[in-house]
Amino acid sequence: MDELIEYGPYLWEGFQVNLGLSAVCAVLSLVLGTILVSMRVSPTPVLRAAGTAYVNIVRNTPLTLILAFSALGLSDQIGLVFSEEPSTNGFWLVVMGLSAYTACFVCEALRSGINTVPFGQAEAARAIGLTFSQSLRMIILPQAFRAVISPLGSVMIAMIKNTTVAIAAGYLADVAFKMKDTFDTTGVSIPIFIGIALAFMAVILPIGLFTGWLAKRLAVAR
Amino acid sequence: MTENGDATPLVRLEDVNKHFGNLHVLKDIQLTVDRGEVLVVIGPSGGGKSTLCRTINRLETIDSGTIVFDGEPLPAEGKALARLRSEVGMVFQSFNLFAHKTILENVTLGPIKVRGKARADAERRGMELLERVGIATQAEKYPAQLSGGQQQRTAIARALAMDPKMILFDEPTSALDPEMVQEVLDVMVGLARDGMTMVVVTHEMGFARRAANRVVFMADGQIVEENTPEEFFTNARTDRAKDFLSKILTH
Ligand SMILES: Nc1ncnc2c1ncn2[C@@H]1O[C@H](COP(=O)(O)OP(=O)(O)OP(=O)(O)O)[C@@H](O)[C@H]1O
Ligand SMILES: [Mg+2]
């Protein structure tokens, strides 16, 4: 117990990094996932193929590999640098890799949501003169989102937990890294394990409850 | 039937053919719809009535032939096609109201997003139209909270909100409980009286007799008979039409 109290502030610093990663990745993966699903349902074959290829490649690659590729491939080899400050650069490389990965799951959740929207909705939208992108934005996607709020919640929950593999991108700042770092001096500590698990639960449980509530509230009656 | 002194037909279909796979659903269709005319399309299931109706706003493409709307061939795609569709209202059998939008939003969406009208103007006009179809008090509700008849009247108001040059109706009362059919037909008769150009796929003989200028009987992808409503229902020329009428009149 003592080591949890002693290293608490240090671990808390790391946990805040996980929260920061989560917040930024949530926004980016939702945006990118929406773009991807728009490509996958677009009438333009090239866009459809590109969206499908992206999802199939990235979704089926292990996250640790994607993160390692972001750091070693894109950053070191190709020279994609977000910041001269290594820790800031590491943060954004993780954000990039994790968002790119999570976006696939957002895309697929949304695509199943689109399948719940009756075909007549798109037809009525076309019939009043909305273009494809207008009808996607105003009619199809809003209904698709409402249909998959709970699954999207699950995707976000998985993403939050996935921030703990940030270390794979060589970014040594998150709570998982700091936990191992602490264990190197204190030895393995059950209270620290439990403390960190509880911290994640404190964030994730409300998200599950909130998205469940939101899904009911926003459900589209037909 | 000439409004604003313009005698050219609003819609002209020439030699229109359409297949679904091997199925030849529209066969050499020749048809004109005059301005202000109310055309009823009637015929057995699978005869191609919906397909015909849907080719006019290009919800269905055609394989050959031409369709001219208001003097211009139908645009194939893009902005021009969207503009054409905004000028041709459509009322579906299954209403297809936007389920996540209120009744008033359903009616104002097109004017705001397609026509670029100011929201306040669109809402004022939207309320007028809801008043006209008798559902102004439901404006803030969602489609699922309304009866079928009310939903279909909303759909008509949504079409009217675009100030269309014509409205296509594809079996607008077929999905309704019997007691709601009349309220929708009454609205449609009102439109017909006001001079709206309408193509109406329906088996409602009462409507055809009260409002139609012409009846087109379609079967197996062909226009088998064109006639006045009175003549068609009492004294059809073709055996195919007589046979069809004997079936629908006996129940
Ligand atoms: N999208 C489609 N794909 C394949 N076949 C279709 C499609 N739409 C219609 N068909 C077929 O084309 C034929 C004509 O259909 P259409 O819906 O135009 O007939 P209809 O006269 O409106 O019939 P109903 O009175 O049943 O509505 C039918 O045989 C139908 O099964
Ligand atoms: Mg039909």
PDB file of N, CA, C and O in Angstrom, chain B residues 58-109:
ATOM      1  N   ARG B  58     -35.762  10.504 -62.318  1.00  0.00           N
ATOM      2  CA  ARG B  58     -34.529   9.747 -62.470  1.00  0.00           C
ATOM      3  C   ARG B  58     -34.091   9.015 -61.188  1.00  0.00           C
ATOM      4  O   ARG B  58     -32.909   8.815 -60.938  1.00  0.00           O
ATOM      5  N   LEU B  59     -35.066   8.622 -60.365  1.00  0.00           N
ATOM      6  CA  LEU B  59     -34.719   7.687 -59.292  1.00  0.00           C
ATOM      7  C   LEU B  59     -34.403   6.347 -59.935  1.00  0.00           C
ATOM      8  O   LEU B  59     -33.707   5.519 -59.354  1.00  0.00           O
ATOM      9  N   GLU B  60     -34.978   6.120 -61.144  1.00  0.00           N
ATOM     10  CA  GLU B  60     -34.555   4.987 -61.970  1.00  0.00           C
ATOM     11  C   GLU B  60     -33.973   5.545 -63.266  1.00  0.00           C
ATOM     12  O   GLU B  60     -34.560   6.441 -63.864  1.00  0.00           O
ATOM     13  N   THR B  61     -32.849   4.989 -63.684  1.00  0.00           N
ATOM     14  CA  THR B  61     -32.298   5.381 -64.978  1.00  0.00           C
ATOM     15  C   THR B  61     -33.019   4.583 -66.064  1.00  0.00           C
ATOM     16  O   THR B  61     -33.659   3.574 -65.768  1.00  0.00           O
ATOM     17  N   ILE B  62     -32.905   5.046 -67.311  1.00  0.00           N
ATOM     18  CA  ILE B  62     -33.525   4.290 -68.405  1.00  0.00           C
ATOM     19  C   ILE B  62     -32.426   3.763 -69.332  1.00  0.00           C
ATOM     20  O   ILE B  62     -31.313   4.270 -69.336  1.00  0.00           O
ATOM     21  N   ASP B  63     -32.782   2.705 -70.072  1.00  0.00           N
ATOM     22  CA  ASP B  63     -31.787   2.093 -70.965  1.00  0.00           C
ATOM     23  C   ASP B  63     -31.747   2.794 -72.320  1.00  0.00           C
ATOM     24  O   ASP B  63     -30.698   2.937 -72.928  1.00  0.00           O
ATOM     25  N   SER B  64     -32.918   3.190 -72.812  1.00  0.00           N
ATOM     26  CA  SER B  64     -32.943   3.908 -74.094  1.00  0.00           C
ATOM     27  C   SER B  64     -34.184   4.769 -74.148  1.00  0.00           C
ATOM     28  O   SER B  64     -35.101   4.629 -73.342  1.00  0.00           O
ATOM     29  N   GLY B  65     -34.196   5.681 -75.118  1.00  0.00           N
ATOM     30  CA  GLY B  65     -35.305   6.621 -75.223  1.00  0.00           C
ATOM     31  C   GLY B  65     -34.927   7.949 -74.599  1.00  0.00           C
ATOM     32  O   GLY B  65     -33.809   8.124 -74.124  1.00  0.00           O
ATOM     33  N   THR B  66     -35.880   8.886 -74.626  1.00  0.00           N
ATOM     34  CA  THR B  66     -35.596  10.184 -74.015  1.00  0.00           C
ATOM     35  C   THR B  66     -36.745  10.614 -73.120  1.00  0.00           C
ATOM     36  O   THR B  66     -37.905  10.273 -73.359  1.00  0.00           O
ATOM     37  N   ILE B  67     -36.379  11.343 -72.095  1.00  0.00           N
ATOM     38  CA  ILE B  67     -37.383  11.967 -71.237  1.00  0.00           C
ATOM     39  C   ILE B  67     -37.059  13.454 -71.209  1.00  0.00           C
ATOM     40  O   ILE B  67     -35.936  13.845 -70.908  1.00  0.00           O
ATOM     41  N   VAL B  68     -38.041  14.245 -71.588  1.00  0.00           N
ATOM     42  CA  VAL B  68     -37.849  15.688 -71.604  1.00  0.00           C
ATOM     43  C   VAL B  68     -38.729  16.282 -70.520  1.00  0.00           C
ATOM     44  O   VAL B  68     -39.921  15.984 -70.455  1.00  0.00           O
ATOM     45  N   PHE B  69     -38.123  17.080 -69.646  1.00  0.00           N
ATOM     46  CA  PHE B  69     -38.893  17.739 -68.598  1.00  0.00           C
ATOM     47  C   PHE B  69     -38.772  19.235 -68.781  1.00  0.00           C
ATOM     48  O   PHE B  69     -37.661  19.764 -68.821  1.00  0.00           O
ATOM     49  N   ASP B  70     -39.913  19.897 -68.943  1.00  0.00           N
ATOM     50  CA  ASP B  70     -39.945  21.340 -69.088  1.00  0.00           C
ATOM     51  C   ASP B  70     -38.980  21.810 -70.180  1.00  0.00           C
ATOM     52  O   ASP B  70     -38.223  22.758 -69.993  1.00  0.00           O
ATOM     53  N   GLY B  71     -38.990  21.095 -71.288  1.00  0.00           N
ATOM     54  CA  GLY B  71     -38.193  21.511 -72.436  1.00  0.00           C
ATOM     55  C   GLY B  71     -36.747  21.018 -72.451  1.00  0.00           C
ATOM     56  O   GLY B  71     -36.057  21.188 -73.439  1.00  0.00           O
ATOM     57  N   GLU B  72     -36.283  20.406 -71.345  1.00  0.00           N
ATOM     58  CA  GLU B  72     -34.892  19.959 -71.276  1.00  0.00           C
ATOM     59  C   GLU B  72     -34.843  18.457 -71.046  1.00  0.00           C
ATOM     60  O   GLU B  72     -35.597  17.936 -70.223  1.00  0.00           O
ATOM     61  N   PRO B  73     -33.911  17.768 -71.733  1.00  0.00           N
ATOM     62  CA  PRO B  73     -33.733  16.348 -71.423  1.00  0.00           C
ATOM     63  C   PRO B  73     -33.288  16.199 -69.960  1.00  0.00           C
ATOM     64  O   PRO B  73     -32.590  17.069 -69.440  1.00  0.00           O
ATOM     65  N   LEU B  74     -33.685  15.114 -69.312  1.00  0.00           N
ATOM     66  CA  LEU B  74     -33.302  14.918 -67.914  1.00  0.00           C
ATOM     67  C   LEU B  74     -31.790  14.885 -67.795  1.00  0.00           C
ATOM     68  O   LEU B  74     -31.122  14.171 -68.523  1.00  0.00           O
ATOM     69  N   PRO B  75     -31.224  15.671 -66.860  1.00  0.00           N
ATOM     70  CA  PRO B  75     -29.782  15.615 -66.646  1.00  0.00           C
ATOM     71  C   PRO B  75     -29.385  14.254 -66.079  1.00  0.00           C
ATOM     72  O   PRO B  75     -30.172  13.612 -65.384  1.00  0.00           O
ATOM     73  N   ALA B  76     -28.166  13.825 -66.389  1.00  0.00           N
ATOM     74  CA  ALA B  76     -27.747  12.483 -65.988  1.00  0.00           C
ATOM     75  C   ALA B  76     -27.315  12.421 -64.536  1.00  0.00           C
ATOM     76  O   ALA B  76     -27.523  11.423 -63.850  1.00  0.00           O
ATOM     77  N   GLU B  77     -26.673  13.478 -64.055  1.00  0.00           N
ATOM     78  CA  GLU B  77     -26.130  13.370 -62.699  1.00  0.00           C
ATOM     79  C   GLU B  77     -25.759  14.742 -62.150  1.00  0.00           C
ATOM     80  O   GLU B  77     -25.969  15.757 -62.789  1.00  0.00           O
ATOM     81  N   GLY B  78     -25.226  14.720 -60.951  1.00  0.00           N
ATOM     82  CA  GLY B  78     -24.641  15.916 -60.345  1.00  0.00           C
ATOM     83  C   GLY B  78     -25.662  16.972 -59.961  1.00  0.00           C
ATOM     84  O   GLY B  78     -26.819  16.691 -59.712  1.00  0.00           O
ATOM     85  N   LYS B  79     -25.171  18.200 -59.917  1.00  0.00           N
ATOM     86  CA  LYS B  79     -25.976  19.332 -59.468  1.00  0.00           C
ATOM     87  C   LYS B  79     -27.234  19.509 -60.324  1.00  0.00           C
ATOM     88  O   LYS B  79     -28.299  19.826 -59.810  1.00  0.00           O
ATOM     89  N   ALA B  80     -27.087  19.311 -61.632  1.00  0.00           N
ATOM     90  CA  ALA B  80     -28.222  19.512 -62.527  1.00  0.00           C
ATOM     91  C   ALA B  80     -29.332  18.520 -62.205  1.00  0.00           C
ATOM     92  O   ALA B  80     -30.514  18.865 -62.199  1.00  0.00           O
ATOM     93  N   LEU B  81     -28.942  17.277 -61.908  1.00  0.00           N
ATOM     94  CA  LEU B  81     -29.942  16.269 -61.557  1.00  0.00           C
ATOM     95  C   LEU B  81     -30.609  16.622 -60.230  1.00  0.00           C
ATOM     96  O   LEU B  81     -31.830  16.525 -60.083  1.00  0.00           O
ATOM     97  N   ALA B  82     -29.803  17.058 -59.262  1.00  0.00           N
ATOM     98  CA  ALA B  82     -30.375  17.457 -57.974  1.00  0.00           C
ATOM     99  C   ALA B  82     -31.369  18.601 -58.173  1.00  0.00           C
ATOM    100  O   ALA B  82     -32.432  18.626 -57.560  1.00  0.00           O
ATOM    101  N   ARG B  83     -31.028  19.533 -59.072  1.00  0.00           N
ATOM    102  CA  ARG B  83     -31.934  20.656 -59.314  1.00  0.00           C
ATOM    103  C   ARG B  83     -33.236  20.162 -59.935  1.00  0.00           C
ATOM    104  O   ARG B  83     -34.326  20.554 -59.537  1.00  0.00           O
ATOM    105  N   LEU B  84     -33.116  19.252 -60.899  1.00  0.00           N
ATOM    106  CA  LEU B  84     -34.327  18.699 -61.504  1.00  0.00           C
ATOM    107  C   LEU B  84     -35.206  18.055 -60.419  1.00  0.00           C
ATOM    108  O   LEU B  84     -36.415  18.284 -60.365  1.00  0.00           O
ATOM    109  N   ARG B  85     -34.582  17.255 -59.574  1.00  0.00           N
ATOM    110  CA  ARG B  85     -35.373  16.563 -58.554  1.00  0.00           C
ATOM    111  C   ARG B  85     -36.049  17.536 -57.614  1.00  0.00           C
ATOM    112  O   ARG B  85     -37.135  17.262 -57.106  1.00  0.00           O
ATOM    113  N   SER B  86     -35.392  18.678 -57.381  1.00  0.00           N
ATOM    114  CA  SER B  86     -36.017  19.648 -56.478  1.00  0.00           C
ATOM    115  C   SER B  86     -37.257  20.261 -57.127  1.00  0.00           C
ATOM    116  O   SER B  86     -38.087  20.852 -56.454  1.00  0.00           O
ATOM    117  N   GLU B  87     -37.371  20.129 -58.448  1.00  0.00           N
ATOM    118  CA  GLU B  87     -38.540  20.693 -59.145  1.00  0.00           C
ATOM    119  C   GLU B  87     -39.650  19.669 -59.362  1.00  0.00           C
ATOM    120  O   GLU B  87     -40.716  19.985 -59.860  1.00  0.00           O
ATOM    121  N   VAL B  88     -39.350  18.413 -59.055  1.00  0.00           N
ATOM    122  CA  VAL B  88     -40.333  17.349 -59.221  1.00  0.00           C
ATOM    123  C   VAL B  88     -40.563  16.717 -57.844  1.00  0.00           C
ATOM    124  O   VAL B  88     -39.698  16.026 -57.329  1.00  0.00           O
ATOM    125  N   GLY B  89     -41.701  17.000 -57.248  1.00  0.00           N
ATOM    126  CA  GLY B  89     -41.980  16.431 -55.938  1.00  0.00           C
ATOM    127  C   GLY B  89     -42.268  14.947 -56.056  1.00  0.00           C
ATOM    128  O   GLY B  89     -42.677  14.470 -57.114  1.00  0.00           O
ATOM    129  N   MET B  90     -42.027  14.216 -54.944  1.00  0.00           N
ATOM    130  CA  MET B  90     -42.374  12.803 -54.988  1.00  0.00           C
ATOM    131  C   MET B  90     -42.980  12.392 -53.655  1.00  0.00           C
ATOM    132  O   MET B  90     -42.457  12.725 -52.595  1.00  0.00           O
ATOM    133  N   VAL B  91     -44.069  11.672 -53.753  1.00  0.00           N
ATOM    134  CA  VAL B  91     -44.744  11.169 -52.552  1.00  0.00           C
ATOM    135  C   VAL B  91     -44.760   9.648 -52.654  1.00  0.00           C
ATOM    136  O   VAL B  91     -45.237   9.091 -53.642  1.00  0.00           O
ATOM    137  N   PHE B  92     -44.191   9.005 -51.638  1.00  0.00           N
ATOM    138  CA  PHE B  92     -43.989   7.556 -51.687  1.00  0.00           C
ATOM    139  C   PHE B  92     -45.110   6.815 -50.959  1.00  0.00           C
ATOM    140  O   PHE B  92     -45.727   7.341 -50.033  1.00  0.00           O
ATOM    141  N   GLN B  93     -45.266   5.582 -51.344  1.00  0.00           N
ATOM    142  CA  GLN B  93     -46.234   4.724 -50.653  1.00  0.00           C
ATOM    143  C   GLN B  93     -45.945   4.655 -49.152  1.00  0.00           C
ATOM    144  O   GLN B  93     -46.842   4.707 -48.326  1.00  0.00           O
ATOM    145  N   SER B  94     -44.658   4.524 -48.813  1.00  0.00           N
ATOM    146  CA  SER B  94     -44.285   4.349 -47.400  1.00  0.00           C
ATOM    147  C   SER B  94     -43.856   5.661 -46.754  1.00  0.00           C
ATOM    148  O   SER B  94     -43.086   5.660 -45.790  1.00  0.00           O
ATOM    149  N   PHE B  95     -44.331   6.790 -47.255  1.00  0.00           N
ATOM    150  CA  PHE B  95     -44.135   8.137 -46.713  1.00  0.00           C
ATOM    151  C   PHE B  95     -42.679   8.595 -46.756  1.00  0.00           C
ATOM    152  O   PHE B  95     -42.394   9.668 -47.237  1.00  0.00           O
ATOM    153  N   ASN B  96     -41.782   7.776 -46.143  1.00  0.00           N
ATOM    154  CA  ASN B  96     -40.353   8.111 -46.117  1.00  0.00           C
ATOM    155  C   ASN B  96     -40.073   9.487 -45.535  1.00  0.00           C
ATOM    156  O   ASN B  96     -39.215  10.216 -46.027  1.00  0.00           O
ATOM    157  N   LEU B  97     -40.775   9.845 -44.472  1.00  0.00           N
ATOM    158  CA  LEU B  97     -40.422  11.088 -43.787  1.00  0.00           C
ATOM    159  C   LEU B  97     -39.096  10.873 -43.078  1.00  0.00           C
ATOM    160  O   LEU B  97     -38.782   9.752 -42.665  1.00  0.00           O
ATOM    161  N   PHE B  98     -38.307  11.948 -42.949  1.00  0.00           N
ATOM    162  CA  PHE B  98     -37.019  11.828 -42.262  1.00  0.00           C
ATOM    163  C   PHE B  98     -37.294  11.565 -40.783  1.00  0.00           C
ATOM    164  O   PHE B  98     -37.821  12.407 -40.069  1.00  0.00           O
ATOM    165  N   ALA B  99     -36.910  10.365 -40.337  1.00  0.00           N
ATOM    166  CA  ALA B  99     -37.380   9.875 -39.048  1.00  0.00           C
ATOM    167  C   ALA B  99     -36.795  10.639 -37.863  1.00  0.00           C
ATOM    168  O   ALA B  99     -37.388  10.669 -36.790  1.00  0.00           O
ATOM    169  N   HIS B 100     -35.618  11.273 -38.061  1.00  0.00           N
ATOM    170  CA  HIS B 100     -34.967  11.957 -36.940  1.00  0.00           C
ATOM    171  C   HIS B 100     -35.276  13.441 -36.943  1.00  0.00           C
ATOM    172  O   HIS B 100     -34.686  14.197 -36.165  1.00  0.00           O
ATOM    173  N   LYS B 101     -36.187  13.864 -37.808  1.00  0.00           N
ATOM    174  CA  LYS B 101     -36.517  15.284 -37.877  1.00  0.00           C
ATOM    175  C   LYS B 101     -37.995  15.494 -37.547  1.00  0.00           C
ATOM    176  O   LYS B 101     -38.826  14.630 -37.830  1.00  0.00           O
ATOM    177  N   THR B 102     -38.299  16.664 -36.988  1.00  0.00           N
ATOM    178  CA  THR B 102     -39.697  16.947 -36.673  1.00  0.00           C
ATOM    179  C   THR B 102     -40.469  17.156 -37.976  1.00  0.00           C
ATOM    180  O   THR B 102     -39.889  17.292 -39.052  1.00  0.00           O
ATOM    181  N   ILE B 103     -41.789  17.194 -37.827  1.00  0.00           N
ATOM    182  CA  ILE B 103     -42.652  17.404 -38.986  1.00  0.00           C
ATOM    183  C   ILE B 103     -42.276  18.705 -39.696  1.00  0.00           C
ATOM    184  O   ILE B 103     -42.101  18.740 -40.915  1.00  0.00           O
ATOM    185  N   LEU B 104     -42.107  19.780 -38.904  1.00  0.00           N
ATOM    186  CA  LEU B 104     -41.765  21.064 -39.525  1.00  0.00           C
ATOM    187  C   LEU B 104     -40.381  20.985 -40.181  1.00  0.00           C
ATOM    188  O   LEU B 104     -40.186  21.491 -41.295  1.00  0.00           O
ATOM    189  N   GLU B 105     -39.432  20.327 -39.526  1.00  0.00           N
ATOM    190  CA  GLU B 105     -38.089  20.204 -40.120  1.00  0.00           C
ATOM    191  C   GLU B 105     -38.120  19.406 -41.424  1.00  0.00           C
ATOM    192  O   GLU B 105     -37.370  19.691 -42.358  1.00  0.00           O
ATOM    193  N   ASN B 106     -38.991  18.399 -41.461  1.00  0.00           N
ATOM    194  CA  ASN B 106     -39.132  17.632 -42.690  1.00  0.00           C
ATOM    195  C   ASN B 106     -39.536  18.545 -43.844  1.00  0.00           C
ATOM    196  O   ASN B 106     -39.080  18.371 -44.968  1.00  0.00           O
ATOM    197  N   VAL B 107     -40.389  19.504 -43.521  1.00  0.00           N
ATOM    198  CA  VAL B 107     -40.937  20.361 -44.564  1.00  0.00           C
ATOM    199  C   VAL B 107     -39.980  21.502 -44.915  1.00  0.00           C
ATOM    200  O   VAL B 107     -39.979  22.003 -46.037  1.00  0.00           O
ATOM    201  N   THR B 108     -39.111  21.900 -43.967  1.00  0.00           N
ATOM    202  CA  THR B 108     -38.240  23.058 -44.229  1.00  0.00           C
ATOM    203  C   THR B 108     -36.842  22.657 -44.707  1.00  0.00           C
ATOM    204  O   THR B 108     -36.115  23.498 -45.227  1.00  0.00           O
ATOM    205  N   LEU B 109     -36.484  21.393 -44.552  1.00  0.00           N
ATOM    206  CA  LEU B 109     -35.115  20.977 -44.898  1.00  0.00           C
ATOM    207  C   LEU B 109     -34.761  21.300 -46.351  1.00  0.00           C
ATOM    208  O   LEU B 109     -33.722  21.909 -46.635  1.00  0.00           O
TER     209      LEU B 109
END
